[in-house]
Tab-separated table of C-alpha atoms (C1' of nucleotides) in Angstrom:
chain	number	residue	atom	x	y	z
D	1	MET	CA	8.120	8.145	-93.674
D	2	ALA	CA	9.738	7.360	-97.015
D	3	HIS	CA	10.004	10.579	-99.009
D	4	SER	CA	11.570	13.918	-98.291
D	5	PRO	CA	10.178	16.256	-101.008
D	6	THR	CA	13.405	18.339	-101.251
D	7	PRO	CA	13.500	20.899	-98.458
D	8	SER	CA	14.950	23.770	-100.540
D	9	VAL	CA	14.888	26.441	-97.894
D	10	ASP	CA	17.154	29.351	-98.865
D	11	ASN	CA	18.198	32.274	-96.794
D	12	PHE	CA	15.234	34.388	-97.850
D	13	ASP	CA	12.923	31.608	-96.713
D	14	ARG	CA	14.843	31.380	-93.417
D	15	LYS	CA	14.372	35.113	-92.853
D	16	ILE	CA	10.684	34.855	-93.576
D	17	LEU	CA	10.245	31.942	-91.262
D	18	ASP	CA	12.132	33.787	-88.534
D	19	ILE	CA	9.468	36.547	-88.770
D	20	VAL	CA	6.243	34.564	-89.165
D	21	GLN	CA	7.069	32.101	-86.463
D	22	VAL	CA	6.796	35.007	-84.039
D	23	SER	CA	3.979	36.799	-85.762
D	24	ASN	CA	2.246	35.427	-88.831
D	25	ARG	CA	0.044	38.458	-89.176
D	26	THR	CA	2.931	40.472	-90.375
D	27	THR	CA	2.036	41.764	-93.797
D	28	SER	CA	4.031	40.830	-96.876
D	29	ASP	CA	4.926	44.492	-97.296
D	30	GLN	CA	6.523	44.617	-93.872
D	31	ILE	CA	8.365	41.293	-94.400
D	32	ALA	CA	9.428	42.404	-97.867
D	33	GLU	CA	10.894	45.618	-96.561
D	34	GLN	CA	12.818	43.793	-93.757
D	35	ILE	CA	14.371	41.177	-96.013
D	36	GLY	CA	14.754	43.062	-99.248
D	37	LEU	CA	12.344	41.331	-101.564
D	38	SER	CA	9.045	42.334	-103.186
D	39	PRO	CA	5.777	41.691	-101.404
D	40	ALA	CA	4.648	39.330	-104.164
D	41	ALA	CA	7.837	37.285	-103.862
D	42	VAL	CA	7.341	36.983	-100.135
D	43	GLN	CA	3.741	35.738	-100.709
D	44	ARG	CA	4.884	33.215	-103.255
D	45	ARG	CA	7.495	31.819	-100.837
D	46	LEU	CA	4.969	31.663	-97.907
D	47	LYS	CA	2.511	29.840	-100.130
D	48	ARG	CA	5.073	27.450	-101.355
D	49	MET	CA	6.316	26.718	-97.771
D	50	ARG	CA	2.757	26.109	-96.564
D	51	ALA	CA	2.142	23.737	-99.493
D	52	GLN	CA	5.397	21.864	-98.774
D	53	GLY	CA	4.687	21.443	-95.146
D	54	ILE	CA	7.749	23.615	-94.090
D	55	ILE	CA	5.114	25.741	-92.471
D	56	GLN	CA	2.984	23.119	-90.693
D	57	ALA	CA	0.282	25.367	-89.366
D	58	ASP	CA	-0.780	28.844	-88.640
D	59	VAL	CA	-2.302	29.201	-85.152
D	60	SER	CA	-3.381	31.648	-82.566
D	61	VAL	CA	-1.754	31.202	-79.187
D	62	ILE	CA	-4.392	31.449	-76.468
D	63	ASN	CA	-3.731	32.658	-72.916
D	64	PRO	CA	-4.858	29.600	-70.914
D	65	LYS	CA	-6.050	31.746	-67.971
D	66	ALA	CA	-8.499	33.640	-70.174
D	67	ILE	CA	-10.558	30.545	-70.618
D	68	GLY	CA	-10.124	29.144	-67.149
D	69	TYR	CA	-7.340	26.711	-67.705
D	70	ALA	CA	-5.091	28.021	-64.929
D	71	MET	CA	-2.916	25.100	-64.339
D	72	THR	CA	-0.219	23.353	-66.325
D	73	PHE	CA	1.492	20.055	-65.497
D	74	VAL	CA	4.458	18.119	-66.746
D	75	VAL	CA	3.877	14.508	-66.460
D	76	GLN	CA	6.348	11.663	-66.934
D	77	VAL	CA	4.737	8.344	-67.767
D	78	THR	CA	6.382	4.905	-67.660
D	79	LEU	CA	4.673	1.966	-69.395
D	80	GLU	CA	4.542	-1.529	-68.074
D	81	ARG	CA	5.703	-3.084	-71.250
D	82	GLU	CA	6.997	-1.283	-74.369
D	83	ARG	CA	5.041	-3.273	-76.837
D	84	VAL	CA	4.548	-1.611	-80.143
D	85	ASP	CA	0.769	-2.056	-80.285
D	86	LEU	CA	0.322	-0.813	-76.749
D	87	MET	CA	2.548	2.207	-77.381
D	88	HIS	CA	0.701	3.002	-80.557
D	89	ASN	CA	-2.524	2.830	-78.567
D	90	PHE	CA	-1.222	5.198	-75.967
D	91	LYS	CA	-0.112	7.684	-78.566
D	92	LYS	CA	-3.662	7.614	-80.070
D	93	GLU	CA	-5.178	8.221	-76.716
D	94	MET	CA	-2.892	11.192	-76.029
D	95	ASN	CA	-3.686	12.645	-79.410
D	96	ALA	CA	-7.405	12.365	-78.653
D	97	ASN	CA	-7.221	13.704	-75.153
D	98	ARG	CA	-7.987	17.393	-75.169
D	99	SER	CA	-6.225	17.914	-71.846
D	100	VAL	CA	-2.989	16.794	-73.371
D	101	GLN	CA	-1.317	19.850	-75.004
D	102	GLN	CA	1.942	17.990	-75.919
D	103	CYS	CA	3.211	14.418	-75.886
D	104	TYR	CA	6.725	13.235	-76.503
D	105	TYR	CA	7.916	9.641	-76.708
D	106	VAL	CA	11.389	9.658	-75.207
D	107	THR	CA	14.353	7.575	-74.253
D	108	GLY	CA	15.576	7.528	-70.707
D	109	SER	CA	14.068	7.118	-67.327
D	110	SER	CA	10.476	7.404	-68.604
D	111	ASP	CA	8.704	6.575	-71.718
D	112	PHE	CA	6.413	9.564	-72.416
D	113	ILE	CA	6.461	13.177	-71.243
D	114	LEU	CA	3.315	15.147	-71.380
D	115	ILE	CA	2.280	18.787	-71.011
D	116	VAL	CA	-1.222	18.839	-69.552
D	117	THR	CA	-3.562	21.730	-68.814
D	118	ALA	CA	-6.441	21.620	-66.400
D	119	VAL	CA	-8.881	24.041	-64.767
D	120	ASP	CA	-7.679	23.133	-61.210
D	121	MET	CA	-6.231	20.209	-59.263
D	122	GLU	CA	-9.542	18.381	-59.305
D	123	GLY	CA	-9.578	18.708	-63.050
D	124	TYR	CA	-6.084	17.229	-63.201
D	125	ASP	CA	-7.170	14.434	-60.847
D	126	ASN	CA	-10.004	13.589	-63.245
D	127	PHE	CA	-7.553	13.501	-66.052
D	128	THR	CA	-5.176	11.084	-64.367
D	129	ARG	CA	-8.035	8.848	-63.468
D	130	GLU	CA	-9.349	8.720	-66.952
D	131	ALA	CA	-5.978	8.570	-68.769
D	132	PHE	CA	-3.879	6.544	-66.384
D	133	PHE	CA	-5.791	4.433	-63.788
D	134	ASP	CA	-8.049	2.947	-66.345
D	135	ASN	CA	-5.007	1.948	-68.395
D	136	ALA	CA	-3.539	-1.384	-67.330
D	137	ASN	CA	-0.330	-0.839	-69.214
D	138	ILE	CA	0.717	2.177	-67.218
D	139	LYS	CA	3.440	1.341	-64.712
D	140	SER	CA	3.788	4.705	-63.008
D	141	PHE	CA	3.644	8.407	-63.578
D	142	GLN	CA	5.258	11.432	-61.976
D	143	THR	CA	3.673	14.865	-61.901
D	144	ASN	CA	5.428	18.216	-61.864
D	145	VAL	CA	3.173	21.209	-61.212
D	146	VAL	CA	4.199	24.218	-63.354
D	147	MET	CA	4.632	27.236	-61.126
D	148	ASP	CA	5.816	29.484	-63.875
D	149	PRO	CA	5.547	28.850	-67.594
D	150	VAL	CA	8.791	30.776	-68.172
D	151	LYS	CA	8.816	30.276	-71.930
D	152	VAL	CA	6.149	28.767	-74.030
D	153	GLY	CA	5.647	28.348	-77.752
D	154	LEU	CA	7.353	26.515	-80.468
D	155	THR	CA	9.934	29.029	-81.884
D	156	ILE	CA	12.849	27.362	-83.597
D	157	PRO	CA	16.201	29.016	-83.909
D	158	ILE	CA	16.681	29.981	-87.494
D	159	ASP	CA	20.030	31.197	-88.770
D	160	ASP	CA	21.379	32.100	-92.139
D	161	GLN	CA	23.285	29.418	-93.880
D	162	GLN	CA	25.576	29.266	-96.892
D	163	ASP	CA	23.919	27.024	-99.303
E	1	MET	CA	-1.053	38.218	-59.417
E	2	ALA	CA	-3.687	40.448	-57.791
E	3	HIS	CA	-6.082	41.464	-60.624
E	4	SER	CA	-7.936	39.596	-63.222
E	5	PRO	CA	-8.895	42.148	-65.760
E	6	THR	CA	-12.418	40.741	-66.388
E	7	PRO	CA	-12.076	37.740	-68.644
E	8	SER	CA	-15.376	38.319	-70.531
E	9	VAL	CA	-15.120	35.379	-72.859
E	10	ASP	CA	-18.554	34.240	-73.941
E	11	ASN	CA	-19.521	31.252	-75.911
E	12	PHE	CA	-19.109	33.046	-79.330
E	13	ASP	CA	-15.569	33.968	-78.218
E	14	ARG	CA	-14.909	30.398	-77.179
E	15	LYS	CA	-16.044	29.113	-80.547
E	16	ILE	CA	-13.881	31.623	-82.295
E	17	LEU	CA	-10.813	30.681	-80.234
E	18	ASP	CA	-11.524	26.967	-80.892
E	19	ILE	CA	-11.127	27.700	-84.614
E	20	VAL	CA	-8.264	30.160	-84.665
E	21	GLN	CA	-6.080	28.151	-82.299
E	22	VAL	CA	-6.007	25.468	-84.912
E	23	SER	CA	-5.908	27.792	-87.958
E	24	ASN	CA	-5.772	31.499	-87.605
E	25	ARG	CA	-5.783	32.081	-91.358
E	26	THR	CA	-9.521	31.082	-91.407
E	27	THR	CA	-11.376	34.083	-92.879
E	28	SER	CA	-14.025	35.907	-90.905
E	29	ASP	CA	-16.599	34.820	-93.296
E	30	GLN	CA	-15.854	31.130	-92.737
E	31	ILE	CA	-15.828	31.632	-88.901
E	32	ALA	CA	-19.034	33.661	-89.121
E	33	GLU	CA	-20.814	31.048	-91.007
E	34	GLN	CA	-19.769	28.266	-88.611
E	35	ILE	CA	-20.815	30.026	-85.457
E	36	GLY	CA	-23.787	32.057	-86.750
E	37	LEU	CA	-22.540	35.654	-86.591
E	38	SER	CA	-21.621	38.307	-89.074
E	39	PRO	CA	-17.973	38.570	-90.434
E	40	ALA	CA	-17.632	42.051	-88.907
E	41	ALA	CA	-18.757	40.782	-85.435
E	42	VAL	CA	-16.141	38.067	-85.650
E	43	GLN	CA	-13.459	40.577	-86.562
E	44	ARG	CA	-14.456	42.833	-83.730
E	45	ARG	CA	-14.179	40.041	-81.299
E	46	LEU	CA	-10.842	38.831	-82.555
E	47	LYS	CA	-9.505	42.379	-82.423
E	48	ARG	CA	-10.776	42.689	-78.889
E	49	MET	CA	-9.363	39.411	-77.746
E	50	ARG	CA	-5.918	40.243	-79.242
E	51	ALA	CA	-5.962	43.657	-77.480
E	52	GLN	CA	-6.973	42.041	-74.137
E	53	GLY	CA	-4.271	39.383	-74.388
E	54	ILE	CA	-6.714	36.571	-74.503
E	55	ILE	CA	-5.020	35.797	-77.839
E	56	GLN	CA	-1.384	36.084	-76.864
E	57	ALA	CA	0.228	35.700	-80.303
E	58	ASP	CA	-0.375	34.553	-83.902
E	59	VAL	CA	2.307	32.333	-85.084
E	60	SER	CA	3.371	30.008	-87.864
E	61	VAL	CA	4.344	26.519	-86.741
E	62	ILE	CA	7.547	25.413	-88.542
E	63	ASN	CA	8.526	21.896	-89.223
E	64	PRO	CA	11.867	21.638	-87.423
E	65	LYS	CA	13.172	19.128	-89.943
E	66	ALA	CA	12.729	21.601	-92.754
E	67	ILE	CA	15.341	23.833	-91.357
E	68	GLY	CA	17.651	21.153	-90.097
E	69	TYR	CA	16.655	20.941	-86.470
E	70	ALA	CA	16.027	17.288	-86.473
E	71	MET	CA	16.340	16.582	-82.754
E	72	THR	CA	14.273	17.467	-79.786
E	73	PHE	CA	15.134	16.972	-76.104
E	74	VAL	CA	13.336	17.140	-72.811
E	75	VAL	CA	15.743	18.280	-70.090
E	76	GLN	CA	15.136	18.364	-66.379
E	77	VAL	CA	17.368	20.794	-64.500
E	78	THR	CA	18.037	20.893	-60.778
E	79	LEU	CA	19.560	24.057	-59.293
E	80	GLU	CA	22.032	23.991	-56.470
E	81	ARG	CA	20.186	26.569	-54.467
E	82	GLU	CA	16.772	27.971	-55.075
E	83	ARG	CA	17.616	31.527	-54.548
E	84	VAL	CA	15.254	34.013	-56.038
E	85	ASP	CA	17.967	36.071	-57.818
E	86	LEU	CA	19.665	32.938	-59.225
E	87	MET	CA	16.297	31.587	-60.429
E	88	HIS	CA	15.436	34.806	-62.037
E	89	ASN	CA	18.760	34.778	-63.774
E	90	PHE	CA	18.267	31.249	-65.054
E	91	LYS	CA	14.839	32.166	-66.416
E	92	LYS	CA	16.326	35.150	-68.224
E	93	GLU	CA	19.056	32.851	-69.754
E	94	MET	CA	16.521	30.373	-70.929
E	95	ASN	CA	14.487	33.052	-72.446
E	96	ALA	CA	17.437	34.446	-74.286
E	97	ASN	CA	18.686	31.054	-75.433
E	98	ARG	CA	17.370	30.238	-78.853
E	99	SER	CA	17.868	26.472	-78.485
E	100	VAL	CA	15.271	26.493	-75.732
E	101	GLN	CA	11.808	26.196	-77.168
E	102	GLN	CA	10.010	25.974	-73.900
E	103	CYS	CA	10.919	26.302	-70.251
E	104	TYR	CA	8.779	25.514	-67.199
E	105	TYR	CA	9.517	26.243	-63.540
E	106	VAL	CA	8.088	23.276	-61.688
E	107	THR	CA	7.612	21.725	-58.324
E	108	GLY	CA	8.721	18.200	-57.685
E	109	SER	CA	11.947	16.306	-58.308
E	110	SER	CA	13.533	18.952	-60.500
E	111	ASP	CA	13.276	22.726	-60.748
E	112	PHE	CA	13.099	23.349	-64.418
E	113	ILE	CA	11.924	21.346	-67.389
E	114	LEU	CA	13.029	22.455	-70.831
E	115	ILE	CA	12.158	21.542	-74.439
E	116	VAL	CA	15.298	21.945	-76.537
E	117	THR	CA	15.950	21.619	-80.192
E	118	ALA	CA	19.273	20.951	-81.825
E	119	VAL	CA	20.671	20.044	-85.232
E	120	ASP	CA	22.257	16.926	-83.911
E	121	MET	CA	23.848	15.385	-80.826
E	122	GLU	CA	26.901	17.619	-81.211
E	123	GLY	CA	24.652	20.599	-81.279
E	124	TYR	CA	22.961	19.537	-78.077
E	125	ASP	CA	26.290	18.953	-76.531
E	126	ASN	CA	27.310	22.494	-77.299
E	127	PHE	CA	24.080	23.649	-75.735
E	128	THR	CA	24.636	21.879	-72.541
E	129	ARG	CA	28.201	23.160	-72.311
E	130	GLU	CA	27.050	26.796	-72.830
E	131	ALA	CA	23.904	26.603	-70.835
E	132	PHE	CA	24.751	24.296	-67.933
E	133	PHE	CA	28.499	23.653	-67.379
E	134	ASP	CA	29.361	27.325	-67.400
E	135	ASN	CA	26.647	27.878	-64.806
E	136	ALA	CA	27.858	27.340	-61.183
E	137	ASN	CA	24.326	27.169	-59.779
E	138	ILE	CA	23.314	24.043	-61.765
E	139	LYS	CA	23.376	20.968	-59.563
E	140	SER	CA	22.352	18.379	-62.200
E	141	PHE	CA	20.437	17.846	-65.400
E	142	GLN	CA	18.888	14.792	-66.998
E	143	THR	CA	18.205	14.458	-70.745
E	144	ASN	CA	15.471	12.591	-72.513
E	145	VAL	CA	15.932	12.296	-76.227
E	146	VAL	CA	12.605	12.637	-78.134
E	147	MET	CA	12.090	9.699	-80.458
E	148	ASP	CA	8.614	10.707	-81.504
E	149	PRO	CA	6.975	14.183	-81.000
E	150	VAL	CA	3.603	12.482	-80.730
E	151	LYS	CA	1.715	15.695	-80.193
E	152	VAL	CA	2.962	19.246	-80.380
E	153	GLY	CA	1.492	22.630	-80.267
E	154	LEU	CA	-0.450	24.621	-77.738
E	155	THR	CA	-3.992	23.794	-78.345
E	156	ILE	CA	-6.177	24.318	-75.297
E	157	PRO	CA	-9.491	22.454	-74.747
E	158	ILE	CA	-12.251	24.956	-75.242
E	159	ASP	CA	-15.744	24.082	-74.275
E	160	ASP	CA	-19.012	25.902	-74.207
E	161	GLN	CA	-20.035	27.205	-70.808
E	162	GLN	CA	-23.140	28.640	-69.379
E	163	ASP	CA	-22.348	32.176	-68.401
K	1	DG	C1'	-24.850	43.041	-83.453
K	2	DG	C1'	-25.674	43.903	-88.694
K	3	DT	C1'	-24.849	46.464	-93.279
K	4	DG	C1'	-22.262	48.401	-96.861
K	5	DA	C1'	-18.516	51.270	-98.632
K	6	DA	C1'	-13.569	52.130	-98.518
K	7	DA	C1'	-9.007	50.719	-97.606
K	8	DA	C1'	-5.683	47.112	-97.041
K	9	DC	C1'	-4.103	42.830	-98.256
K	10	DG	C1'	-3.193	38.562	-100.922
K	11	DT	C1'	-3.298	36.535	-105.528
K	12	DT	C1'	-2.240	35.999	-110.132
K	13	DA	C1'	-0.566	37.113	-114.891
K	14	DC	C1'	2.839	39.261	-117.365
K	15	DG	C1'	7.378	40.646	-118.964
K	16	DA	C1'	12.448	40.733	-117.622
K	17	DG	C1'	16.648	38.954	-116.097
B	1	DC	C1'	13.298	29.418	-112.320
B	2	DT	C1'	12.410	33.579	-109.691
B	3	DC	C1'	12.161	38.295	-109.588
B	4	DG	C1'	9.259	42.885	-109.777
B	5	DT	C1'	5.266	45.540	-111.485
B	6	DA	C1'	0.593	46.037	-111.930
B	7	DA	C1'	-4.245	44.560	-112.331
B	8	DC	C1'	-7.522	41.844	-110.033
B	9	DG	C1'	-10.205	39.440	-106.413
B	10	DT	C1'	-10.719	38.838	-101.573
B	11	DT	C1'	-10.532	40.214	-96.774
B	12	DT	C1'	-10.456	43.427	-93.225
B	13	DT	C1'	-11.730	47.683	-91.377
B	14	DC	C1'	-14.812	51.427	-90.103
B	15	DA	C1'	-18.724	54.574	-90.083
B	16	DC	C1'	-23.371	54.259	-89.559
B	17	DC	C1'	-27.865	52.045	-88.536
DNA sequence: GGTGAAAACGTTACGAG
DNA sequence: CTCGTAACGTTTTCACC
């Protein structure tokens, strides 16, 4: 965390990002037409932004139900002690745990907030056992069952700016 | 919620999903080699899964910092009354609000849990004003500032199964 | 499901502004 | 330094087996 390799995102980049973050299978020709650039220029910019880490990844979003993961949970975890090494350990565990879709370290009432998927309640129960009860440093956790995933995804508001 | 349109996801499909949910720019040849199928077969399966909605979307994940969205928040919202029409309204508003990355309707202590991005604290303040204070049906909300987005994304654990 | 040809797409080199 | 055009290599698509 010591270097920022010059963002350099202009308005053309922003327009491209706004499109690909919704659908990255949009062809360069389509993007080019929409933003008023040549297909090659669009490709060059995409390649540059992927290399620079502005575009972090290109992924398919899978319908959880299609593969039997019918339930989603939002879990708030409070640690016993906020020691740096224990926290680092917890982060590593969450990264490794395939049931954990997302994990945020937050300020406020709890320490971590997780988005967890499971096949069913029994599957979630197993997850809590493995992830929490076997962990001495976890003070408490509170579960919210998701009844409706109103909005999912990681779309970021991208607006034009005057550079 | 009355019909499941025949999942029909076999182990080849699962292996393909496991790859494309991490990187959907992997070529059919690469996937084919990894799972032991021909490139054309892989393509056919991908096309089918996209048509069936098993693959919901194909998106680029953008680094929020690259476009100036440096802060993330987890917000828990409690409504005054859980009336169906008011809830439906709230869902629509969250879907339309570009600051709201994710929105879950949950059971438990609060009604909705949001993941919100903002340029800075002032941007978040503006968001709360527009989204919450102008809404008579919102009882309370509690904000957690994300200090470390330990794990983001929507990867789902996909394992082989015996069909 | 596999094979191969045709079409579409992404990539790169070149010249121009 | 970045654009657009055009040639090139790769990938996807589709008809057929």
